[in-house]
Short mmCIF file of C-alpha atoms and ligand atoms in Angstrom, two decimals:
data_model
loop_
_atom_site.label_atom_id
_atom_site.label_comp_id
_atom_site.label_asym_id
_atom_site.label_seq_id
_atom_site.Cartn_x
_atom_site.Cartn_y
_atom_site.Cartn_z
CA MET A 2 10.33 6.74 -5.70
CA ASN A 3 8.65 10.06 -6.57
CA ALA A 4 5.49 11.17 -4.23
CA THR A 5 2.70 13.45 -4.17
CA ILE A 6 1.59 14.03 -0.29
CA ALA A 7 -1.41 16.50 0.35
CA VAL A 8 -0.83 17.64 3.76
CA LEU A 9 -3.94 19.03 5.52
CA ALA A 10 -2.58 20.12 9.13
CA GLY A 11 -5.78 21.67 10.07
CA ASP A 12 -6.93 22.69 13.84
CA GLY A 13 -5.32 23.13 17.29
CA ILE A 14 -2.35 21.11 17.42
CA GLY A 15 -3.15 19.58 13.91
CA PRO A 16 -0.18 22.33 12.27
CA GLU A 17 2.59 21.62 15.21
CA VAL A 18 2.35 17.92 15.50
CA THR A 19 2.21 17.85 11.40
CA GLU A 20 5.18 19.78 11.44
CA GLN A 21 7.28 17.28 13.19
CA ALA A 22 5.68 14.38 10.90
CA ILE A 23 7.54 16.14 8.14
CA LYS A 24 10.82 16.34 9.91
CA SER A 25 10.40 12.83 10.02
CA LEU A 26 9.48 12.90 6.14
CA LYS A 27 12.11 14.80 5.66
CA SER A 28 15.21 12.58 6.86
CA ILE A 29 13.34 9.65 5.53
CA GLU A 30 13.58 11.20 1.89
CA ARG A 31 17.36 11.81 2.62
CA ARG A 32 18.31 8.62 4.01
CA PHE A 33 16.41 6.50 1.32
CA HIS A 34 16.89 8.95 -1.56
CA HIS A 35 12.72 10.06 -2.37
CA GLN A 36 11.01 12.98 -3.32
CA PHE A 37 7.93 13.51 -1.69
CA HIS A 38 6.50 16.51 -2.99
CA LEU A 39 4.17 18.50 -0.25
CA LYS A 40 1.20 20.19 -1.12
CA HIS A 41 -0.60 22.19 1.66
CA GLY A 42 -4.63 22.52 2.12
CA LEU A 43 -6.83 23.86 4.03
CA VAL A 44 -10.09 21.80 6.23
CA GLY A 45 -11.36 22.48 9.52
CA ALA A 46 -11.74 25.83 11.39
CA ALA A 47 -9.28 27.05 9.34
CA ALA A 48 -10.86 26.58 6.13
CA ILE A 49 -14.06 28.31 7.70
CA ASP A 50 -12.14 31.18 8.38
CA ALA A 51 -10.60 31.46 5.28
CA THR A 52 -13.63 30.22 2.50
CA GLY A 53 -16.36 29.67 4.43
CA ASN A 54 -16.85 26.30 4.00
CA PRO A 55 -14.51 23.42 6.01
CA PHE A 56 -13.39 20.98 3.08
CA PRO A 57 -13.49 23.44 0.33
CA ASP A 58 -13.02 22.10 -3.07
CA GLU A 59 -9.47 23.26 -3.96
CA SER A 60 -8.51 21.15 -0.58
CA ARG A 61 -10.44 18.20 -2.22
CA GLU A 62 -8.72 18.50 -5.33
CA LEU A 63 -5.25 18.45 -3.63
CA CYS A 64 -6.32 15.34 -2.05
CA GLN A 65 -7.61 13.31 -5.31
CA ASN A 66 -4.23 14.52 -7.11
CA ALA A 67 -2.31 13.21 -4.03
CA ASP A 68 -0.71 9.62 -3.44
CA ALA A 69 -1.46 9.97 0.27
CA ILE A 70 -2.75 12.71 2.58
CA LEU A 71 -1.15 13.66 5.86
CA PHE A 72 -3.70 15.14 8.08
CA GLY A 73 -3.52 16.75 11.66
CA ALA A 74 -7.01 17.28 13.34
CA ILE A 75 -10.10 19.64 13.44
CA GLY A 76 -11.85 21.13 15.80
CA HIS A 77 -12.01 24.39 17.89
CA PRO A 78 -13.72 25.52 21.29
CA LYS A 79 -16.20 28.07 18.83
CA TYR A 80 -18.16 25.73 17.29
CA ASP A 81 -18.26 23.25 20.06
CA ASN A 82 -20.11 25.47 22.51
CA ASP A 83 -22.08 26.50 19.92
CA PRO A 84 -25.00 24.35 18.85
CA LYS A 85 -26.57 26.39 16.36
CA ALA A 86 -23.46 26.66 14.31
CA LYS A 87 -24.11 26.89 10.40
CA VAL A 88 -21.29 24.99 9.42
CA ARG A 89 -18.80 22.91 11.95
CA PRO A 90 -15.26 22.29 11.68
CA GLU A 91 -15.85 18.79 11.36
CA GLN A 92 -18.17 18.78 8.55
CA GLY A 93 -14.90 18.94 7.07
CA LEU A 94 -13.78 15.76 8.61
CA LEU A 95 -17.04 13.87 7.35
CA ALA A 96 -17.05 15.42 3.76
CA MET A 97 -13.77 14.18 3.19
CA ARG A 98 -14.36 10.36 4.25
CA LYS A 99 -17.45 10.80 1.91
CA GLN A 100 -16.15 12.16 -0.96
CA LEU A 101 -12.83 10.45 -0.98
CA GLY A 102 -14.86 7.27 -0.23
CA LEU A 103 -12.60 6.62 2.82
CA PHE A 104 -14.60 3.73 4.09
CA ALA A 105 -12.43 1.78 6.56
CA ASN A 106 -10.53 3.73 9.59
CA VAL A 107 -7.65 1.32 10.76
CA ARG A 108 -6.61 2.23 14.66
CA PRO A 109 -3.81 0.05 16.15
CA VAL A 110 -3.43 -0.15 19.77
CA LYS A 111 -0.23 -1.54 20.90
CA SER A 112 1.60 -0.80 24.32
CA TYR A 113 5.32 0.29 25.25
CA GLN A 114 6.97 -1.46 27.83
CA GLN A 115 8.37 1.67 29.10
CA LEU A 116 5.22 3.60 28.97
CA LEU A 117 3.05 0.91 31.39
CA HIS A 118 3.23 2.89 34.34
CA ILE A 119 0.77 5.36 32.97
CA SER A 120 -1.65 3.49 31.38
CA PRO A 121 -5.16 3.89 33.67
CA LEU A 122 -5.05 0.11 34.29
CA LYS A 123 -3.06 -2.30 35.95
CA SER A 124 0.69 -3.40 33.68
CA GLU A 125 0.18 -6.54 34.05
CA ARG A 126 -3.42 -6.41 32.40
CA VAL A 127 -1.83 -3.65 29.05
CA GLU A 128 1.37 -5.72 29.23
CA ASN A 129 1.84 -7.07 25.33
CA VAL A 130 -1.69 -5.37 24.55
CA ASP A 131 -1.44 -5.55 20.64
CA PHE A 132 -4.55 -5.39 18.57
CA VAL A 133 -6.18 -3.06 15.59
CA VAL A 134 -9.64 -1.99 15.40
CA PHE A 135 -11.46 -1.67 11.71
CA ARG A 136 -14.20 0.45 11.87
CA GLU A 137 -16.48 1.45 8.91
CA LEU A 138 -16.45 4.87 8.27
CA THR A 139 -18.75 6.10 6.12
CA GLY A 140 -21.87 4.42 6.73
CA GLY A 141 -24.44 4.19 9.51
CA ILE A 142 -25.78 6.66 11.52
CA TYR A 143 -22.82 9.46 10.94
CA PHE A 144 -24.68 9.16 6.96
CA GLY A 145 -27.92 7.90 7.63
CA GLU A 146 -31.11 9.47 5.83
CA PRO A 147 -33.49 10.21 6.63
CA ARG A 148 -32.09 12.69 9.33
CA GLY A 149 -33.25 15.94 10.95
CA ARG A 150 -35.90 17.88 12.49
CA SER A 151 -39.53 17.35 13.01
CA GLU A 152 -41.05 20.48 11.22
CA ASP A 153 -42.09 21.84 14.62
CA GLY A 154 -38.47 21.43 16.13
CA SER A 155 -40.04 19.35 18.83
CA LYS A 156 -38.29 15.79 17.48
CA ALA A 157 -35.46 14.84 16.12
CA PHE A 158 -33.73 11.95 14.55
CA ASP A 159 -31.34 9.75 12.94
CA SER A 160 -31.13 6.89 10.65
CA CYS A 161 -28.62 4.14 10.87
CA VAL A 162 -28.67 2.46 7.32
CA TYR A 163 -26.23 -0.59 6.41
CA SER A 164 -25.76 -2.07 2.69
CA LYS A 165 -24.22 -5.63 2.67
CA GLU A 166 -21.63 -4.33 0.11
CA GLU A 167 -20.61 -1.60 2.79
CA ILE A 168 -19.90 -4.14 5.28
CA ILE A 169 -18.24 -6.66 3.12
CA ARG A 170 -15.47 -4.25 1.56
CA VAL A 171 -14.43 -3.34 5.69
CA THR A 172 -14.50 -7.17 6.45
CA GLU A 173 -12.19 -8.16 3.29
CA LEU A 174 -9.67 -5.84 5.15
CA ALA A 175 -10.05 -6.72 8.52
CA PHE A 176 -9.58 -10.25 7.57
CA GLN A 177 -6.89 -9.73 5.18
CA ALA A 178 -5.22 -7.90 8.50
CA ALA A 179 -5.75 -10.53 10.80
CA ALA A 180 -4.19 -13.33 8.39
CA GLY A 181 -1.14 -11.60 8.96
CA ARG A 182 -1.79 -11.41 12.98
CA ARG A 183 -3.20 -13.56 15.63
CA LYS A 184 -5.63 -14.83 12.83
CA LYS A 185 -8.92 -13.65 15.34
CA VAL A 186 -11.35 -11.46 14.43
CA THR A 187 -14.21 -10.23 16.87
CA LEU A 188 -16.89 -8.87 15.31
CA VAL A 189 -18.60 -5.97 17.75
CA ASP A 190 -22.20 -5.28 17.37
CA LYS A 191 -25.35 -4.53 19.15
CA ALA A 192 -27.37 -8.14 17.13
CA ASN A 193 -29.68 -8.33 20.39
CA VAL A 194 -31.29 -4.95 19.62
CA LEU A 195 -30.29 -3.39 16.20
CA ALA A 196 -31.37 -4.58 12.72
CA THR A 197 -28.57 -3.13 10.79
CA SER A 198 -26.24 -4.78 13.72
CA ARG A 199 -27.70 -8.49 12.81
CA LEU A 200 -27.07 -7.55 9.20
CA TRP A 201 -23.65 -6.86 10.03
CA ARG A 202 -23.48 -10.42 11.95
CA GLU A 203 -25.13 -12.24 9.04
CA THR A 204 -23.01 -10.90 6.40
CA VAL A 205 -19.34 -11.06 8.71
CA THR A 206 -20.74 -14.74 9.68
CA ASP A 207 -20.93 -15.87 5.91
CA TYR A 208 -17.75 -14.30 4.81
CA ALA A 209 -16.13 -15.70 7.61
CA ARG A 210 -16.87 -19.29 6.15
CA GLU A 211 -13.97 -18.79 3.28
CA PHE A 212 -11.56 -18.33 5.90
CA PRO A 213 -11.96 -21.16 8.23
CA GLU A 214 -8.03 -20.26 9.58
CA ILE A 215 -9.98 -16.93 10.83
CA THR A 216 -11.93 -17.30 14.34
CA LEU A 217 -14.49 -14.96 14.08
CA ASP A 218 -16.13 -14.49 17.52
CA CYS A 219 -19.36 -11.80 18.06
CA MET A 220 -19.60 -9.50 20.84
CA PHE A 221 -21.95 -7.35 21.86
CA VAL A 222 -20.55 -3.88 22.14
CA ASP A 223 -21.49 -3.16 26.12
CA ASN A 224 -19.94 -6.26 26.62
CA ALA A 225 -16.71 -5.24 24.45
CA ALA A 226 -16.76 -2.07 26.28
CA MET A 227 -16.08 -3.91 29.43
CA GLN A 228 -13.85 -6.23 28.26
CA LEU A 229 -11.53 -3.75 26.68
CA ILE A 230 -10.89 -2.28 30.01
CA GLN A 231 -11.01 -6.22 31.74
CA ASN A 232 -8.67 -8.24 29.13
CA PRO A 233 -7.40 -6.23 26.47
CA GLY A 234 -4.91 -8.58 25.47
CA ARG A 235 -8.02 -10.75 24.37
CA PHE A 236 -8.49 -8.82 21.18
CA ASP A 237 -6.43 -9.30 17.78
CA VAL A 238 -8.67 -7.77 15.39
CA ILE A 239 -11.68 -5.79 15.94
CA LEU A 240 -14.09 -5.23 13.19
CA THR A 241 -17.17 -2.72 13.77
CA GLU A 242 -19.13 -0.22 12.35
CA ASN A 243 -18.83 3.30 12.40
CA MET A 244 -20.57 4.86 15.50
CA PHE A 245 -19.22 1.67 17.89
CA GLY A 246 -15.84 2.37 16.19
CA ASP A 247 -15.63 5.61 16.96
CA ILE A 248 -16.82 5.16 21.15
CA ILE A 249 -14.96 2.27 21.47
CA THR A 250 -11.65 3.23 20.10
CA ASP A 251 -11.53 6.76 21.86
CA GLU A 252 -11.80 3.79 24.98
CA ALA A 253 -9.34 1.48 23.80
CA SER A 254 -6.71 4.82 23.01
CA VAL A 255 -5.86 5.28 26.37
CA ILE A 256 -5.45 2.04 27.36
CA THR A 257 -2.23 2.56 27.01
CA GLY A 258 -1.53 5.71 28.87
CA SER A 259 -1.99 8.34 26.29
CA LEU A 260 -4.12 9.33 23.27
CA GLY A 261 -0.75 10.94 21.89
CA MET A 262 0.59 7.66 21.18
CA LEU A 263 -1.92 6.33 18.57
CA PRO A 264 -1.90 6.62 15.01
CA SER A 265 -4.83 5.71 12.24
CA ALA A 266 -5.32 5.30 8.82
CA SER A 267 -8.73 6.19 6.88
CA VAL A 268 -8.10 3.74 3.65
CA GLY A 269 -10.52 4.01 0.52
CA THR A 270 -9.88 2.25 -2.39
CA ASP A 271 -7.83 4.49 -4.30
CA LEU A 272 -6.46 6.77 -1.77
CA SER A 273 -6.21 7.10 2.16
CA LEU A 274 -5.68 9.26 5.26
CA PHE A 275 -3.64 9.12 7.83
CA GLU A 276 -3.84 11.17 11.32
CA PRO A 277 -3.03 10.89 14.61
CA ILE A 278 -6.24 10.19 16.92
CA HIS A 279 -6.06 12.49 19.46
CA GLY A 280 -7.72 15.39 17.97
CA SER A 281 -7.28 19.29 18.14
CA TYR A 282 -6.63 19.44 21.62
CA PRO A 283 -6.84 23.27 21.72
CA GLU A 284 -6.01 23.84 25.65
CA VAL A 285 -2.16 23.25 24.58
CA ALA A 286 -2.36 24.08 20.90
CA GLY A 287 0.61 26.52 19.80
CA MET A 288 2.31 25.43 23.30
CA ASN A 289 4.96 23.93 22.00
CA ARG A 290 3.35 20.83 24.55
CA ALA A 291 1.78 18.47 22.43
CA ASN A 292 2.92 14.58 22.00
CA PRO A 293 3.84 14.55 18.33
CA MET A 294 4.29 11.19 18.05
CA ALA A 295 0.81 9.61 17.08
CA ALA A 296 1.33 12.35 14.06
CA ILE A 297 4.98 10.85 13.47
CA LEU A 298 3.34 7.33 13.83
CA SER A 299 0.66 7.92 11.25
CA LEU A 300 3.45 8.73 8.67
CA ALA A 301 4.65 5.32 9.15
CA MET A 302 1.25 4.00 8.56
CA MET A 303 1.33 5.90 5.19
CA LEU A 304 4.70 5.33 4.34
CA GLU A 305 4.03 1.29 4.63
CA TYR A 306 -0.38 1.35 3.36
CA SER A 307 -0.38 4.05 0.95
CA LEU A 308 3.43 3.58 -0.73
CA SER A 309 4.64 0.55 0.26
CA LEU A 310 7.99 1.68 2.08
CA ASN A 311 7.90 -0.97 4.93
CA GLU A 312 11.35 -0.49 5.72
CA GLU A 313 11.19 3.46 5.98
CA ALA A 314 7.96 2.51 7.91
CA GLN A 315 10.25 0.45 10.37
CA CYS A 316 12.71 2.77 10.33
CA ILE A 317 10.12 5.73 11.96
CA ARG A 318 8.59 3.25 14.50
CA ASP A 319 12.60 2.35 15.29
CA ALA A 320 13.00 6.20 16.19
CA VAL A 321 9.98 6.73 17.72
CA GLU A 322 10.83 3.58 20.35
CA SER A 323 14.77 4.87 20.29
CA CYS A 324 13.32 8.24 21.88
CA ILE A 325 11.09 6.46 24.40
CA SER A 326 13.86 4.59 25.62
CA GLU A 327 16.16 7.62 26.24
CA GLY A 328 13.32 9.21 28.04
CA ILE A 329 12.88 12.36 24.70
CA LEU A 330 9.15 12.66 26.51
CA THR A 331 6.42 14.96 26.38
CA GLU A 332 4.43 16.11 29.40
CA ASP A 333 1.54 13.35 28.60
CA LEU A 334 4.15 10.56 28.99
CA THR A 335 6.23 11.88 31.94
CA ASP A 336 6.26 12.95 35.62
CA GLY A 337 9.70 13.56 35.53
CA LYS A 338 11.25 16.43 32.90
CA ALA A 339 8.85 16.92 29.65
CA TYR A 340 10.34 17.68 26.65
CA GLY A 341 8.50 20.27 24.12
CA THR A 342 6.85 19.29 20.91
CA SER A 343 9.05 20.20 19.03
CA GLU A 344 12.33 18.84 20.76
CA VAL A 345 10.71 15.49 20.61
CA GLY A 346 9.67 15.84 16.70
CA GLU A 347 13.59 17.03 15.82
CA ALA A 348 14.89 13.37 18.01
CA ILE A 349 12.90 11.37 16.62
CA SER A 350 13.79 13.11 12.88
CA GLU A 351 17.49 12.63 14.26
CA PHE A 352 17.06 8.96 14.99
CA VAL A 353 15.53 8.50 11.10
CA SER A 354 18.76 10.26 10.29
CA ALA A 355 20.98 8.07 12.11
CA SER A 356 23.12 6.16 10.10
CA ARG A 357 23.61 3.92 13.13
CA PRO A 358 21.20 0.98 13.76
CA VAL A 359 18.18 2.66 15.49
CA ASN A 360 17.92 1.48 19.66
CA SER A 361 21.22 0.67 19.78
CA LYS A 362 22.84 3.27 22.10
CA SER A 363 26.17 4.92 21.70
CA PRO A 364 28.82 3.11 24.18
CA SER A 365 29.47 5.37 27.22
C1 IPM B 28 -13.09 11.00 15.20
C2 IPM B 28 -13.97 11.69 15.74
C3 IPM B 28 -14.98 12.25 14.68
C4 IPM B 28 -15.86 11.03 14.45
C5 IPM B 28 -15.47 13.48 14.69
C6 IPM B 28 -14.60 14.59 14.91
C7 IPM B 28 -16.37 13.96 13.83
O1 IPM B 28 -14.30 11.48 16.60
O2 IPM B 28 -12.16 11.02 14.07
O3 IPM B 28 -13.35 9.49 15.74
O4 IPM B 28 -16.37 11.28 15.16
O5 IPM B 28 -15.83 10.18 13.37
MG1 MG B 29 -13.65 9.62 17.17
#
């Protein structure tokens, strides 16, 4: 296969974890005889520093001409502490989602047997956790109009707006995913209070009638926040709107132990973007301490979703599991000896290259 991949490494730990994902991509290229053309572009604080714009036109064009986008992270503390900053790195991410039509954010959450002990929850609660959140990404309160300040500046307002069309297109993806899984969709909303949530509930319930093999249940977001802690194993596919999805995916991400393990896809009609969910984590940027596994697992999602390279994607997932089994772990995953970002990245890319079936340890 010949594919062009836009690489937007961004800020904080974004560049170093993306670099590790690229090592595994090169191993896949060699092992499976593909050609991946990597095109690097700027985004976030790095782009503001260079051009004044967090998602410059050149980066947008680079993405539009690519088969998929590999994204690192954006965000910089100098903007977090300045509520008056005119441009913010996060605007780059939101602009990218809107301009590229990335309407669904897919975040799988799966526990690893060897890492159960680092979960903040009791092991028996996290064992066998395996669900995926479909979060609507380009609507709702993040983008609704009107928004802003009253003329005298003493009031501020945001609008939560949804159309049926926006609800249906992400619902389709969630139901397709459920059909290949345990056939259960949980819609998370606040239909006891919000008009938009009532439209979600009505639209998704109507849609579900066409798919009797899929069980739909509807849950208020406050209850869902609680159930995610009490009984995360009950979920299969969670479908939700933008803001609720933002909040519960952060909650969900720590259930399995470390934010550093979880990949994501932001899916559009023709183009999708893949990113670790951990953000820019500036405290350890450049220190070779960040966990590169989420970025590497995001690469696996990219191979599968955008390029239909399922065997290659599985090879990467197996390599990550081998690395975990052999205890080659960054500091977030172990109390014992911790390895650096680049050592873990290197080990995974070597497992990917290994001609022996990954997971089988060599005899001692
Ligand atoms: C996420 C992030 C973003 C969001 C921020 C950085 C704008 O939290 O991808 O979940 O709120 O969507
Ligand atoms: Mg978030």
